[in-house]
Amino acid sequence: MSDNAKDATQASASNPSTLSEPSSVIINKSAHEFDKTLFDSLLSRRFFFAPSFEIYGGCAGFFDYGPPGSALQANILEVWRKHFIIEEDMLELDTTIMTLSDVLKTSGHVDKFTDWMVKDVVNGEIFRADHLVEAVLESRLKGDKEARGQAAAPPAAEDDKKKKKKKVVKSTAVKMEDSVVKEYEFLLAQIDNYTGAELGDIIKKHNIVNPETGNQLSTPVEFNLMFQSEIGPTGHVKGYLRPETAQGHFINFQRLLEFNNGRVPFASAQIGRSFRNEISPRQGLLRVREFTMAEIEHYVDPNDKSHPRFVDTKDVVLQLLPKDVQERGETTMTHMTVGDAVGQDCWDFEIKSSYGWIECVGCADRSAYDLTVHSNKTKQKLVVKENLTEPNVYQKLDIQLEAKPFGMKFKKDAKTIEAVIRGYSQEQLAQVKAELEEKKETVVKLEGGAEHTVTDDLIKIQEITVSEHIREYTPNVIEPSFGIGRILYSLLEHSYWARENDVARGVLSLPPVVAPIKCLIVPLSANSDFVPLINEISAKLRRAGVASRVDASGASIGKRYARNDELGTPYGCTIDFASVANGTLTLRERDTTDQLIGKIEDVIAVTVALCNGQMQWSDACEKLEKYSGTQEVE
Amino acid sequence: MSDNAKDATQASASNPSTLSEPSSVIINKSAHEFDKTLFDSLLSRRFFFAPSFEIYGGCAGFFDYGPPGSALQANILEVWRKHFIIEEDMLELDTTIMTLSDVLKTSGHVDKFTDWMVKDVVNGEIFRADHLVEAVLESRLKGDKEARGQAAAPPAAEDDKKKKKKKVVKSTAVKMEDSVVKEYEFLLAQIDNYTGAELGDIIKKHNIVNPETGNQLSTPVEFNLMFQSEIGPTGHVKGYLRPETAQGHFINFQRLLEFNNGRVPFASAQIGRSFRNEISPRQGLLRVREFTMAEIEHYVDPNDKSHPRFVDTKDVVLQLLPKDVQERGETTMTHMTVGDAVGQDCWDFEIKSSYGWIECVGCADRSAYDLTVHSNKTKQKLVVKENLTEPNVYQKLDIQLEAKPFGMKFKKDAKTIEAVIRGYSQEQLAQVKAELEEKKETVVKLEGGAEHTVTDDLIKIQEITVSEHIREYTPNVIEPSFGIGRILYSLLEHSYWARENDVARGVLSLPPVVAPIKCLIVPLSANSDFVPLINEISAKLRRAGVASRVDASGASIGKRYARNDELGTPYGCTIDFASVANGTLTLRERDTTDQLIGKIEDVIAVTVALCNGQMQWSDACEKLEKYSGTQEVE
């Protein structure tokens, strides 16, 4: 994710990711309103994820993924890898997390990758300045609405970009002047754009204090978001945990280019952990200190940024929120084709959840910035060399120095003087040429202020014809950067609903391609007659690449299925006495709870086809017979 | 990897990993001796991996994986995941790298995860003490051999456990006393077992100095191998980068157990990065500061450590080097079945490479240690509760206090006194019972030294019958821990050989299952007639899950295949004018360079079967016709 896209909220797409189905499709299944408490309880109870170091009291911004969370993440990454890396022939990288400080000094992160923090001047509590200002102003606006008798929108339906970073501050019903309301709304719309000094002014002007204690706040201070450490035992080598994987791509550019036989365009991709030492992270998986990201760097010719497959998507219409509309504090969406959008600006992709619109993919045009600064710093060429079919022929002014007499005249200063002359632009050279013709000498000024006169017997400026057969250029870099935790969380929320007859019976309608377990095998009881069939069915599904799990616990069939509805397991096979006697198997679908029955072989074949996406449930219903033999009773 | 297994070199297996074929099979293909320089050049040139921050001068112990290295690693991990996690139904985890210091304080890492270092007292250069002693003593032994006219063994053939950590120190031909030679050999055999003070004594006694400068060395000082950082902006919360993934399993034990429906045995598994701030890492991928590991924790009943599938492997014979043999400084291997080996001790698995025998999998019996210390520290129960079919009935002494009069008598001290009494063991209670019967009172001593007399109207000790229906126990933990970088490196070395006619033409005979690219598609030229076929074949292979790559560069066919032999690509399809005219395709096998020809459909089907391991090359030779149309000329 690019530095400046850190908190970007520039745009949103109606169907922002191929990894998640549009929310409306699934959420409408539920007769109930989205209940965040029940949803969170499900995720925790089924160990999708949980606070890290939980038994030690936890630590804000760190989460561990349990078995279903790990599997879901692995499956999302596999889809991502296939969709981007394999399909587009990208060059995958796996670079270190620990990064030498020099690299991040050059990239600008050591100096600029910061947030502003303020301290409660009495108890020392620390807040992220923009988040606190936002929370306080929002609570005042809410209080104003209450005083005016306007109900605040319910949380789940709140179509509010700003909600996503909110530290919840209690509101009090106090009516404000209309002009103050307008000002607050304006400040909130621009909250991402203020400098530390501006945030300090807002805090002073609007008398913002610590909402818990009422204490005054310090002026905003910069805090670098990188975790710092020391490499080796000397204490002299500083390192930082990378805040993005991107720098690992850039410093390997020359090797990547060589691997690609020297040709551009190409893309490198990397999936890995990055770290940001957030000041006071909240909001679960959406703002964490350690996270998995997937980043692509497209290296393109600055004169030709076209992509051969752009035609496939350029007419797709997106729902977008342009920058200038945002800056006016408005939230009215624009509809625009991908082609037009790309023509105008870089856009980020957001997914709507109960936290509001969340940036899940940031797109940045990093231009030639990173490659240029690393090249300048290390004196290593990070350029593409293109053989020109037609040589590039042009005139230019060339310098000729009489090396020996020049060296004898200027002695220890000779090299410095030469460097200054060699650094002249063509315009400067034209001026020097005129001077030499007119006065037979030119004056060279060194950095310290010293001046040296160089006479025309030592230097000549001539126009020459250059014929270049190789074009050398620094490619531009276009970077889509995916926050995997945010996509995973959004997917879970979009997949969640509750059975009509029981709000506590949650279901995660995860698509089979990403579901942690594709098929549950449920023997009716612990009867040993079922064991050979369990083993046979498990082995066959495994051989077909379908992740299955046996639940042979003592709980009722209904309870076992309910547990696996919560885990998002799309299919289940029940092994009962008919299986042993007649070689039949029942197949249950999670969302409908419909059951089908057929010969074991046929049911396995259908299950494999369903899991591979080669068959829909409606097709399965035509292949196998409907079954209504068992009730799902708990 | 366990703390004490950090440098363990306890055992080696003749075929130590299912991921690597026995070296002899492949290395024997080569008519040449293993050439480390050519091998390293291949790995670097083809960007399997390279020093991190290379353009910044690099930093010891950090490596970046390029496209083939990343793909090879991903494939090894996929095989690992299938072999262990899927096949054995393990619970996968993905926990944070950044770890709260409290966790690692409890586990013992903050105090004990250290190495000893010594400093050159003049120039401040730092060495890892044991490695330096080892290197110096080995160079003296080598010098002694030279002086005695005995040639040192050539590096590739050196069957020497110690070579793996060697800092190369130049030897001088100096003959030593026989007794000194014996002593050096003894010290080297035990080099992993010395304390800092013992290493200091050895340095003093044997006059070991900095081999480069001849300067004296400081006494050994402890250096903690964990990278340290600060979490959040307060400066009060310390964190370390995990040195192993294991602690992330243990602190989540209760959640894992619940996920497994409260049942033991089960296993958790995690693949991820860990960090060790090595004092002075050398030896490429074998000793690095940041590495990918795959760890399994088997949770077992301490009374029943059996595994249902142990029968499948218990009669396999391994080549082992027992601990006592090692400690005598000998290297004679023992042959033993897995069953016997497990009965005796924990064993590590080593793979032989040009660096000697390298520990690639460490196996540790962590007993109940970790779960117990975390439970004690956090007061959270980390136990298994087993419903007993037969209740466990036994007698015990029970305390009855008369709460009200007891409280009135001792007032503010009542709680402390009660806590002391409740903390009595059964033996102490028997004594108190006797005292009460004899003297009608007992004296309770508090921690500060205060004494209180409790009379028998306030306390009664009675024998009662307990009938326990639940058994509560802390499971034992058996941990196999895999160093993925070491396995990857060993696999590369074992797969490397050079063509008989050209030592510079390297081949990596990677098995298709792990090869970065399975099939290369090579159009004869840039003729546009080939484009539709290239796209068709690519798409078909991709759909069948076979990673392929098109090489349409201008280089000759032979050069393109040679490049891909170095990348370990097992198969190649050449598209030529016959493909366009007759719909035929040639299929080339990497190791033999044999070519077959057939209809496009048939060749694709054979390629898919070869890559999936459903067919061997010999089978393919029967399915398709031999082809000798093109020569591999560069």
Coordinates of C-alpha atoms in Angstrom, one line a residue, chain A residues 43-47 49-56 58-60 62-68 70-71 73-74 78 81-82 86-100 102-103 106-107 117 124 126 223 226-234 237 241-242 248 250-252 255-256 258-261 263 270 273 275 277-280 289-290 292 309 373-375 377-378 380 382 542 547-554 563 567, chain B residues 43-47 49-56 58-60 62-68 70-71 73-74 78 81-82 86-100 102-103 106-107 117 124 126 223 226-234 237 241-242 248 250-252 255-256 258-261 263 270 273 275 277-280 289-290 292 309 373-375 377-378 380 382 542 547-554 563 567:
Chain A
L43 CA -16.4 -15.6 15.0
S44 CA -15.0 -16.0 18.4
R45 CA -16.8 -19.2 19.4
R46 CA -15.8 -20.9 16.2
F47 CA -12.2 -19.5 16.5
F49 CA -9.9 -15.3 14.9
A50 CA -9.3 -14.1 18.5
P51 CA -7.2 -11.4 20.2
S52 CA -3.6 -12.5 20.3
F53 CA -2.1 -13.2 23.7
E54 CA -5.7 -13.4 25.0
I55 CA -4.8 -15.3 28.2
Y56 CA -2.3 -12.5 28.9
G58 CA -4.4 -9.2 24.8
C59 CA -2.8 -6.3 23.1
A60 CA -4.7 -3.9 20.8
F62 CA -3.1 -8.1 17.1
F63 CA -5.2 -11.1 16.2
D64 CA -4.6 -14.8 15.8
Y65 CA -6.4 -16.8 13.2
G66 CA -7.8 -20.2 14.4
P67 CA -8.4 -23.2 12.1
P68 CA -11.3 -21.9 10.1
S70 CA -6.5 -19.8 8.7
A71 CA -8.1 -22.0 6.1
Q73 CA -7.3 -16.9 4.5
A74 CA -5.3 -19.6 2.7
E78 CA -5.1 -19.2 -3.4
R81 CA -2.7 -16.1 -6.6
K82 CA -4.5 -17.9 -9.4
I86 CA -0.9 -17.3 -12.5
E87 CA -3.4 -15.8 -14.9
E88 CA -1.2 -12.8 -15.6
D89 CA 2.2 -14.5 -15.4
M90 CA 3.4 -12.2 -12.7
L91 CA 6.8 -12.7 -11.0
E92 CA 6.3 -13.7 -7.4
L93 CA 8.6 -12.5 -4.7
D94 CA 9.2 -13.4 -1.1
T95 CA 11.4 -10.7 0.5
T96 CA 12.3 -10.1 4.2
I97 CA 10.0 -8.4 6.7
M98 CA 13.0 -7.0 8.6
T99 CA 14.3 -4.1 6.4
L100 CA 17.6 -2.3 6.6
D102 CA 18.8 2.8 4.8
V103 CA 16.1 1.4 2.4
T106 CA 15.5 6.5 1.1
S107 CA 11.9 5.6 0.4
M117 CA -0.9 11.9 18.3
G124 CA -0.9 10.8 29.8
I126 CA -2.5 8.9 24.0
F223 CA 4.7 9.4 15.7
M226 CA 7.2 1.6 11.9
F227 CA 8.3 -1.0 14.4
Q228 CA 12.0 -0.4 15.0
S229 CA 14.7 -2.9 16.0
E230 CA 18.4 -3.6 15.9
I231 CA 20.1 -6.1 13.7
G232 CA 23.0 -8.0 15.1
P233 CA 24.8 -7.5 18.4
T234 CA 26.7 -4.3 17.6
V237 CA 22.6 -1.5 12.5
L241 CA 9.6 -4.1 10.1
R242 CA 8.3 -3.3 6.6
G248 CA 11.2 -5.4 -1.4
F250 CA 11.8 -2.1 -5.9
I251 CA 15.2 -2.9 -4.6
N252 CA 15.1 -6.2 -6.5
R255 CA 17.0 -8.9 -10.9
L256 CA 13.3 -9.0 -11.8
E258 CA 16.7 -9.7 -16.0
F259 CA 14.5 -12.6 -15.1
N260 CA 11.9 -11.2 -17.5
N261 CA 14.6 -11.2 -20.2
R263 CA 11.4 -6.8 -21.2
Q270 CA 4.1 -10.5 -3.2
R273 CA 3.1 -9.8 6.5
F275 CA 3.5 -4.1 10.2
N277 CA 2.6 0.5 14.9
E278 CA -0.8 2.2 15.0
I279 CA -1.3 4.7 17.8
S280 CA -4.5 3.2 19.2
R289 CA -0.6 -3.6 13.8
E290 CA 0.3 -6.8 11.9
T292 CA -1.2 -9.9 5.6
R309 CA -6.2 -7.1 -21.4
V373 CA 15.4 7.5 -5.2
H374 CA 16.8 4.0 -4.7
S375 CA 18.9 4.4 -7.8
K377 CA 21.0 6.6 -3.3
T378 CA 22.8 3.4 -4.2
Q380 CA 22.9 1.4 -9.1
L382 CA 17.4 0.7 -12.1
R542 CA -9.4 -36.0 -0.2
A547 CA -11.3 -30.6 2.1
S548 CA -13.6 -32.6 4.3
R549 CA -13.9 -33.2 8.0
V550 CA -15.5 -36.0 10.0
D551 CA -17.7 -34.9 13.0
A552 CA -18.1 -38.1 15.0
S553 CA -18.9 -36.3 18.2
G554 CA -21.8 -37.4 20.3
R563 CA -22.1 -26.0 14.2
L567 CA -18.2 -22.6 10.1
Chain B
L43 CA 21.0 -19.9 -8.0
S44 CA 21.9 -16.2 -8.1
R45 CA 21.6 -15.9 -11.9
R46 CA 18.2 -17.5 -12.1
F47 CA 17.1 -15.5 -9.0
F49 CA 17.3 -16.2 -4.0
A50 CA 19.7 -13.3 -3.5
P51 CA 21.0 -11.3 -0.5
S52 CA 18.3 -8.9 0.7
F53 CA 19.0 -5.2 0.3
E54 CA 21.7 -6.2 -2.2
I55 CA 21.9 -2.8 -3.9
Y56 CA 22.5 -1.3 -0.4
G58 CA 23.3 -6.4 1.8
C59 CA 23.0 -7.4 5.5
A60 CA 24.2 -10.8 6.7
F62 CA 18.8 -12.0 5.2
F63 CA 17.7 -13.4 1.8
D64 CA 15.0 -12.6 -0.7
Y65 CA 13.4 -15.3 -2.8
G66 CA 12.9 -14.5 -6.5
P67 CA 10.2 -16.0 -8.7
P68 CA 11.6 -19.6 -8.9
S70 CA 9.1 -18.3 -4.2
A71 CA 7.4 -20.9 -6.3
Q73 CA 8.9 -22.7 -1.5
A74 CA 5.2 -22.4 -2.1
E78 CA 1.8 -27.2 -0.3
R81 CA 0.4 -28.9 4.2
K82 CA -1.2 -31.9 2.3
I86 CA -4.8 -32.3 5.5
E87 CA -3.8 -36.0 5.8
E88 CA -3.7 -35.9 9.6
D89 CA -6.6 -33.5 10.1
M90 CA -4.4 -31.0 12.1
L91 CA -5.7 -27.7 13.3
E92 CA -4.0 -24.9 11.4
L93 CA -3.1 -21.6 13.1
D94 CA -1.9 -18.3 11.9
T95 CA -0.7 -16.3 14.9
T96 CA 1.2 -13.0 15.1
I97 CA 5.0 -12.7 14.7
M98 CA 5.1 -9.7 17.1
T99 CA 4.8 -11.2 20.5
L100 CA 4.1 -9.5 23.8
D102 CA 5.2 -11.3 28.9
V103 CA 4.6 -14.4 26.8
T106 CA 7.1 -16.9 30.8
S107 CA 8.3 -19.3 28.2
M117 CA 29.7 -13.8 22.0
G124 CA 35.6 -4.5 18.5
I126 CA 32.2 -9.6 17.4
F223 CA 23.4 -12.1 23.7
M226 CA 15.3 -12.1 19.8
F227 CA 14.7 -8.9 17.9
Q228 CA 13.1 -6.5 20.3
S229 CA 10.7 -3.6 19.6
E230 CA 8.1 -1.4 21.3
I231 CA 4.4 -1.8 20.7
G232 CA 2.4 1.5 20.5
P233 CA 3.5 5.0 21.3
T234 CA 3.8 4.8 25.1
V237 CA 4.9 -2.2 26.1
L241 CA 9.6 -11.0 17.1
R242 CA 8.8 -14.7 17.8
G248 CA 1.4 -19.0 19.5
F250 CA 0.4 -22.9 23.4
I251 CA -1.3 -19.7 24.4
N252 CA -4.3 -20.6 22.2
R255 CA -9.5 -22.5 22.1
L256 CA -7.9 -25.2 20.1
E258 CA -12.6 -26.4 22.4
F259 CA -12.5 -26.4 18.6
N260 CA -11.6 -30.1 18.8
N261 CA -14.7 -30.7 20.9
R263 CA -10.9 -34.2 22.8
Q270 CA 1.5 -23.4 11.8
R273 CA 8.1 -16.5 9.6
F275 CA 13.3 -14.4 13.6
N277 CA 19.1 -12.2 15.6
E278 CA 22.1 -14.4 15.0
I279 CA 25.4 -13.0 16.2
S280 CA 27.3 -13.4 12.9
R289 CA 18.0 -14.1 10.8
E290 CA 14.5 -14.4 9.3
T292 CA 10.0 -19.7 7.3
R309 CA -0.8 -44.5 12.6
V373 CA 4.2 -22.2 32.9
H374 CA 1.6 -20.2 30.8
S375 CA -1.2 -21.5 33.0
K377 CA 1.5 -17.2 35.0
T378 CA -2.0 -16.2 33.7
Q380 CA -6.0 -19.6 33.1
L382 CA -4.9 -25.0 30.1
R542 CA -3.7 -23.8 -16.8
A547 CA 1.9 -24.1 -14.1
S548 CA 3.4 -23.3 -17.5
R549 CA 5.3 -20.4 -18.9
V550 CA 5.8 -19.3 -22.5
D551 CA 9.4 -18.4 -23.6
A552 CA 8.9 -16.4 -26.8
S553 CA 12.3 -14.6 -26.5
G554 CA 14.6 -14.4 -29.5
R563 CA 17.8 -21.7 -19.3
L567 CA 15.2 -23.4 -13.5

